[in-house]
Amino acid sequence: MAAYKLVLTWHGKSAWNPENRFSSWYDANLSLAGHKEAKRSGQALRDAGYEFDICFTSVQKRAIQTLWTVLDAIDQMWLPVVRTWCLNEQHYGGLTGLNKAETAAEHGEAQVKIWRRSYHVPPPPMEPDHPFYSNISKDRRYEGLTEDQLPSWESLKGTTARGLPFWNEEIIPQIKERQRVLIAAHGNSLRGIVKHLEGLSEEAIMELNLPTGIPIVYELDNNLKPIKLMQFLGNEETIRKAMEAVAAQGKVKK
Amino acid sequence: MSKYKLIILRHGEGAWNKENRFCSWVDQKLNREGVEEARNCGKQLRSLKFEFDLVFTSVLNRSIHTAWLILEELGQEWVPVESSWRLNERHYGALIGLNREKMALNHGEEQVRLWRRSYNVTPPPIEESHPYYHEIYSDRRYKLCDVPLDQLPRSESLKDVLERLLPYWNERIAPEVLKGKTILISAHGNSSRALLKHLEGISDEDIINITLPTGVPILLELDENLHAVGTHQFLGDQEAIREAIKKVDDQGKVKKVPTSPSTG
């Protein structure tokens, strides 16, 4: 019998997904397809009768818009929402804005896979002359971050490192108080949470594919350990397709 | 001397606005026009380069959705949003769901104007037999308020609205304003009127004549003691705003039916 239930959702496709670009900390909008995924996500939660008490999300609009769409679908728009940069997507440094297939053509598929899925290996940093440097680093939402906190690149390890304190200090206490938590975030910030929840190795995290725009449900025991594998809400076909699509992005178009 | 700026607004149209019914605590969604009003509001604020630090809304969907749409237009979805029942629309009691024009026919335009616009006239309370009673009070959001469910209002005058709004203004919003934060309050016709009455020192008599248009940002400048400096200003095309105010005022009027020419 689960002591707690936790729902995670990776936002749907962003405007940059059709172009296959590393979005990273760039504040890309959800695409029309992404909005549809979010709606479908919300409907799945509504049909399963989910009620939440508090929501956490990043400061990036694709996650926030996904959350808003879900809250509308489940008629819980009034829920408290905590926004934090700690749940932002991994900062892909100098690769931000680059097309994934082009990067693979230049650096090889293997290097791209490593960059996308390795725990330790960081991307090259985002330098001041990068086209998105000011757009991201000088954005008002990051004014409160210290120089040490504001990244110019991150490995998955780094993404997890800045996410874990927030998870421990802000999210876990809510779960333990029996608050039903919904987290709307990004592929790699969620991967960090999953690694921690399931105690996955660094190799295992590299192989992990999370589906976009589909609610991921964890049932946890009193020690916040999952009592079964993560479950997806939605139909089987949608889930299978989504997982395949994410794995295919890093491959070079023939 | 103006030290702080505050933006207050009344959400746009919902289905019942079109039907001219008292919506109050019934959780109506914005209709298509209401969504467009909210977006236009956002565009207006964007053109004026507003940068918000904090947004407050009621727990009713239409005020929250309005805030979301405005933040989207501004590219400021990341700004924290806080919702409280204390910013809810005025509770219209037994009048909830009733059409304003029909009420004017039954009770007279003046009675309807008093119910809508006076300061301390309370409508009859909502009873359990009311068609919307359970829809409102069985909603989970009202079990989580800082006041027990059975102590939440069953009917309110504008004075009652201010009484339950003021602690929230004093304890939650005002301290943020004093820190120099740029605040957006996305609320309702009467909760906005109540707050303006307080901040501008509008008398109980004069508040009757204050009507707020939907979907128009209202700028209030405050001094270091959070008293209004000058009157509130509507931001946007002034002619369109005058039309919008008249539209709201006319909701309580009986429409004159043109008489057909007599035959013979």
Coordinates of N, CA and C in Angstrom, one line a residue, chain B residues 50-179:
Chain B
F50 N 5.6 47.0 -18.5 CA 5.4 46.6 -17.1 C 6.2 45.3 -16.8
E51 N 6.9 45.3 -15.7 CA 7.7 44.1 -15.2 C 7.2 43.8 -13.8
F52 N 6.4 42.7 -13.8 CA 5.8 42.4 -12.5 C 6.7 41.5 -11.7
D53 N 6.6 41.6 -10.3 CA 7.3 40.7 -9.4 C 6.4 39.7 -8.8
L54 N 5.1 40.0 -8.7 CA 4.2 39.1 -8.0 C 2.8 39.4 -8.5
V55 N 2.0 38.3 -8.5 CA 0.6 38.4 -9.0 C -0.3 37.8 -8.0
F56 N -1.4 38.5 -7.7 CA -2.4 38.0 -6.8 C -3.7 37.8 -7.5
T57 N -4.4 36.7 -7.2 CA -5.7 36.4 -7.8 C -6.6 35.9 -6.8
S58 N -7.9 35.8 -7.2 CA -8.8 35.1 -6.3 C -8.7 33.6 -6.5
V59 N -9.5 32.8 -5.9 CA -9.5 31.3 -6.3 C -10.5 31.0 -7.3
L60 N -11.1 32.0 -8.0 CA -12.0 31.7 -9.1 C -11.3 31.7 -10.4
N61 N -11.6 30.6 -11.2 CA -10.9 30.4 -12.5 C -10.7 31.6 -13.3
R62 N -11.8 32.4 -13.4 CA -11.7 33.5 -14.4 C -10.7 34.6 -14.1
S63 N -10.4 34.7 -12.8 CA -9.3 35.7 -12.4 C -8.0 35.1 -12.6
I64 N -7.9 33.8 -12.3 CA -6.6 33.1 -12.5 C -6.2 33.0 -14.0
H65 N -7.2 32.6 -14.8 CA -7.0 32.5 -16.2 C -6.6 33.8 -16.8
T66 N -7.3 34.9 -16.4 CA -6.9 36.2 -16.8 C -5.4 36.5 -16.5
A67 N -5.0 36.2 -15.3 CA -3.6 36.5 -14.9 C -2.7 35.7 -15.8
W68 N -3.0 34.4 -16.0 CA -2.1 33.6 -16.9 C -2.0 34.2 -18.3
L69 N -3.1 34.6 -18.8 CA -3.1 35.1 -20.2 C -2.2 36.4 -20.3
I70 N -2.4 37.2 -19.2 CA -1.6 38.5 -19.2 C -0.1 38.1 -19.1
L71 N 0.2 37.2 -18.2 CA 1.7 36.8 -18.0 C 2.2 36.2 -19.3
E72 N 1.4 35.5 -20.0 CA 1.8 34.9 -21.3 C 2.2 36.1 -22.3
E73 N 1.3 37.0 -22.4 CA 1.5 38.2 -23.3 C 2.8 38.9 -22.9
L74 N 3.1 39.0 -21.6 CA 4.3 39.7 -21.1 C 5.5 38.8 -21.2
G75 N 5.4 37.5 -21.4 CA 6.5 36.6 -21.3 C 7.0 36.6 -19.9
Q76 N 6.1 36.7 -19.0 CA 6.5 36.7 -17.5 C 5.7 35.5 -16.8
E77 N 5.6 34.4 -17.5 CA 4.9 33.2 -16.9 C 5.7 32.8 -15.6
W78 N 6.9 33.1 -15.5 CA 7.7 32.7 -14.3 C 7.5 33.5 -13.1
V79 N 6.7 34.6 -13.2 CA 6.4 35.4 -12.0 C 5.5 34.7 -11.1
P80 N 5.8 34.6 -9.8 CA 4.9 33.9 -8.8 C 3.5 34.4 -8.8
V81 N 2.6 33.5 -8.7 CA 1.1 33.8 -8.6 C 0.6 33.2 -7.3
E82 N -0.2 34.0 -6.6 CA -0.8 33.6 -5.3 C -2.3 33.8 -5.4
S83 N -3.0 32.8 -4.9 CA -4.5 32.9 -5.0 C -5.1 32.8 -3.6
S84 N -6.1 33.7 -3.4 CA -6.8 33.7 -2.1 C -8.3 33.9 -2.3
W85 N -9.1 33.2 -1.5 CA -10.6 33.5 -1.5 C -10.9 34.9 -1.1
R86 N -10.0 35.6 -0.4 CA -10.2 36.9 0.0 C -10.3 37.9 -1.1
L87 N -9.8 37.5 -2.3 CA -9.9 38.4 -3.5 C -11.1 38.0 -4.4
N88 N -11.9 37.0 -3.9 CA -13.1 36.5 -4.7 C -14.0 37.7 -5.0
E89 N -14.8 37.5 -6.0 CA -15.9 38.4 -6.3 C -16.8 38.5 -5.0
R90 N -17.6 39.5 -4.9 CA -18.5 39.7 -3.9 C -19.5 38.5 -3.9
H91 N -19.9 38.0 -2.7 CA -20.9 36.9 -2.7 C -22.3 37.5 -2.8
Y92 N -23.0 37.2 -3.9 CA -24.3 37.9 -4.1 C -25.4 37.1 -3.5
G93 N -25.1 36.1 -2.6 CA -26.2 35.4 -1.9 C -27.2 34.7 -2.8
A94 N -28.5 35.0 -2.4 CA -29.6 34.4 -3.1 C -29.7 34.9 -4.6
L95 N -29.1 36.0 -4.8 CA -29.2 36.6 -6.2 C -28.3 35.9 -7.2
I96 N -27.4 35.0 -6.7 CA -26.5 34.4 -7.6 C -27.3 33.6 -8.7
G97 N -26.9 33.9 -10.0 CA -27.5 33.2 -11.1 C -28.7 33.9 -11.7
L98 N -29.2 34.9 -10.9 CA -30.3 35.6 -11.4 C -29.9 36.7 -12.5
N99 N -30.8 36.9 -13.5 CA -30.5 37.8 -14.5 C -30.8 39.2 -14.1
R100 N -29.9 40.1 -14.3 CA -30.0 41.5 -13.7 C -31.2 42.3 -14.4
E101 N -31.4 42.1 -15.6 CA -32.5 42.8 -16.3 C -33.9 42.3 -15.7
K102 N -34.0 41.0 -15.6 CA -35.3 40.5 -15.0 C -35.5 41.0 -13.6
M103 N -34.4 41.1 -12.9 CA -34.5 41.6 -11.5 C -34.9 43.0 -11.5
A104 N -34.4 43.8 -12.5 CA -34.8 45.2 -12.6 C -36.3 45.3 -12.9
L105 N -36.8 44.4 -13.8 CA -38.2 44.4 -14.1 C -39.0 44.0 -12.8
N106 N -38.5 43.1 -12.0 CA -39.3 42.7 -10.8 C -39.1 43.6 -9.7
H107 N -38.0 44.1 -9.5 CA -37.7 44.9 -8.3 C -37.4 46.4 -8.5
G108 N -37.3 46.8 -9.8 CA -37.0 48.2 -10.2 C -35.5 48.4 -10.4
E109 N -35.2 49.2 -11.3 CA -33.8 49.5 -11.7 C -33.1 50.0 -10.4
E110 N -33.8 50.9 -9.6 CA -33.1 51.5 -8.5 C -32.7 50.5 -7.5
Q111 N -33.6 49.5 -7.2 CA -33.2 48.4 -6.2 C -32.0 47.6 -6.7
V112 N -32.0 47.3 -8.0 CA -30.9 46.6 -8.5 C -29.6 47.4 -8.4
R113 N -29.7 48.7 -8.7 CA -28.5 49.5 -8.6 C -28.0 49.6 -7.2
L114 N -28.9 49.6 -6.2 CA -28.5 49.6 -4.8 C -27.8 48.3 -4.4
W115 N -28.5 47.2 -4.8 CA -27.8 45.9 -4.5 C -26.4 45.8 -5.2
R116 N -26.3 46.3 -6.4 CA -25.0 46.2 -7.1 C -24.0 47.2 -6.6
R117 N -24.4 48.4 -6.3 CA -23.4 49.4 -6.2 C -23.3 50.1 -4.8
S118 N -24.3 49.8 -3.9 CA -24.2 50.5 -2.6 C -23.2 49.8 -1.7
Y119 N -22.9 50.5 -0.6 CA -21.8 50.0 0.2 C -22.2 49.0 1.2
N120 N -23.3 49.2 2.0 CA -23.6 48.2 3.0 C -25.0 47.5 2.9
V121 N -25.5 47.4 1.6 CA -26.7 46.7 1.5 C -26.3 45.2 1.1
T122 N -26.8 44.3 1.9 CA -26.5 42.9 1.8 C -27.6 42.2 1.1
P123 N -27.4 41.4 0.0 CA -28.5 40.7 -0.6 C -28.9 39.5 0.4
P124 N -30.1 38.9 0.1 CA -30.5 37.8 1.0 C -29.5 36.7 0.8
P125 N -29.2 35.9 1.9 CA -28.2 34.9 1.9 C -28.6 33.7 1.0
I126 N -27.5 33.0 0.5 CA -27.8 31.8 -0.3 C -28.2 30.7 0.6
E127 N -29.2 29.9 0.2 CA -29.7 28.8 1.1 C -29.3 27.5 0.4
E128 N -29.3 26.4 1.2 CA -29.0 25.1 0.7 C -29.8 24.7 -0.5
S129 N -31.0 25.2 -0.6 CA -31.9 24.8 -1.7 C -31.5 25.6 -3.0
H130 N -30.6 26.5 -2.9 CA -30.2 27.3 -4.1 C -29.6 26.4 -5.1
P131 N -29.9 26.5 -6.4 CA -29.3 25.5 -7.4 C -27.7 25.5 -7.4
Y132 N -27.1 26.6 -7.0 CA -25.6 26.6 -7.0 C -25.0 26.4 -5.6
Y133 N -25.8 26.2 -4.6 CA -25.2 26.1 -3.3 C -24.1 25.0 -3.2
H134 N -24.5 23.8 -3.6 CA -23.6 22.7 -3.4 C -22.4 22.8 -4.3
E135 N -22.6 23.3 -5.5 CA -21.5 23.5 -6.5 C -20.4 24.3 -5.8
I136 N -20.8 25.3 -5.1 CA -19.9 26.2 -4.5 C -19.3 25.6 -3.2
Y137 N -20.1 25.2 -2.3 CA -19.6 24.8 -0.9 C -19.0 23.4 -0.8
S138 N -19.3 22.6 -1.8 CA -18.6 21.3 -1.8 C -17.3 21.3 -2.5
D139 N -16.9 22.4 -3.1 CA -15.6 22.5 -3.8 C -14.5 22.5 -2.8
R140 N -13.5 21.7 -3.1 CA -12.3 21.5 -2.2 C -11.6 22.8 -1.9
R141 N -11.6 23.7 -2.8 CA -10.8 24.9 -2.6 C -11.3 25.7 -1.4
Y142 N -12.6 25.5 -1.0 CA -13.2 26.2 0.1 C -13.0 25.5 1.4
K143 N -12.4 24.3 1.4 CA -12.1 23.6 2.6 C -10.7 23.9 3.0
L144 N -9.9 24.6 2.2 CA -8.5 24.9 2.4 C -8.3 26.4 2.7
C145 N -9.3 27.1 3.0 CA -9.2 28.5 3.2 C -8.7 28.8 4.7
D146 N -8.3 30.0 5.0 CA -7.8 30.3 6.3 C -9.0 30.6 7.3
V147 N -10.2 30.2 6.8 CA -11.4 30.4 7.6 C -12.2 29.1 7.4
P148 N -12.8 28.5 8.4 CA -13.5 27.2 8.2 C -14.7 27.4 7.2
L149 N -15.0 26.3 6.5 CA -16.0 26.3 5.5 C -17.3 27.0 6.0
D150 N -17.8 26.6 7.2 CA -19.0 27.2 7.7 C -19.0 28.6 8.0
Q151 N -17.8 29.2 8.1 CA -17.7 30.6 8.4 C -17.4 31.5 7.1
L152 N -17.3 30.8 6.0 CA -17.2 31.6 4.7 C -18.6 32.2 4.4
P153 N -18.6 33.4 3.7 CA -19.8 34.1 3.6 C -20.9 33.3 2.8
R154 N -22.2 33.7 3.1 CA -23.3 33.2 2.4 C -24.0 34.4 1.7
S155 N -23.5 35.6 1.9 CA -24.0 36.8 1.2 C -23.1 37.9 1.7
E156 N -22.9 38.9 0.8 CA -22.0 40.0 1.2 C -22.5 41.4 0.7
S157 N -22.3 42.4 1.5 CA -22.4 43.8 1.0 C -20.9 44.1 0.5
L158 N -20.8 45.2 -0.1 CA -19.4 45.7 -0.5 C -18.6 45.9 0.8
K159 N -19.2 46.3 1.8 CA -18.5 46.5 3.1 C -18.0 45.2 3.6
D160 N -18.8 44.1 3.5 CA -18.3 42.8 3.9 C -17.1 42.4 3.1
V161 N -17.2 42.7 1.8 CA -16.1 42.3 0.9 C -14.8 42.9 1.4
L162 N -14.8 44.2 1.7 CA -13.6 44.9 2.2 C -13.2 44.4 3.5
E163 N -14.1 44.0 4.4 CA -13.7 43.4 5.7 C -12.9 42.2 5.5
R164 N -13.3 41.3 4.6 CA -12.5 40.1 4.4 C -11.3 40.2 3.5
L165 N -11.3 41.3 2.7 CA -10.2 41.5 1.8 C -9.0 42.2 2.5
L166 N -9.4 43.1 3.4 CA -8.4 44.0 4.1 C -7.2 43.2 4.8
P167 N -7.6 42.2 5.6 CA -6.5 41.5 6.2 C -5.5 40.9 5.2
Y168 N -6.0 40.5 4.1 CA -5.1 39.9 3.0 C -4.2 41.0 2.4
W169 N -4.9 42.2 2.2 CA -4.1 43.3 1.7 C -3.0 43.7 2.7
N170 N -3.4 43.8 3.9 CA -2.5 44.3 5.0 C -1.3 43.3 5.2
E171 N -1.7 42.0 5.3 CA -0.7 41.0 5.7 C 0.1 40.4 4.6
R172 N -0.5 40.3 3.4 CA 0.2 39.7 2.3 C 0.6 40.6 1.2
I173 N -0.3 41.5 0.8 CA 0.1 42.3 -0.4 C 0.9 43.5 -0.1
A174 N 0.4 44.3 0.9 CA 1.0 45.6 1.3 C 2.5 45.4 1.6
P175 N 2.9 44.4 2.4 CA 4.3 44.3 2.6 C 5.2 44.1 1.4
E176 N 4.6 43.4 0.3 CA 5.3 43.3 -0.9 C 5.4 44.6 -1.6
V177 N 4.4 45.4 -1.6 CA 4.4 46.7 -2.2 C 5.5 47.5 -1.6
L178 N 5.5 47.5 -0.2 CA 6.5 48.3 0.5 C 7.9 47.8 0.2
K179 N 8.1 46.6 -0.2 CA 9.5 46.1 -0.6 C 9.8 46.6 -2.0

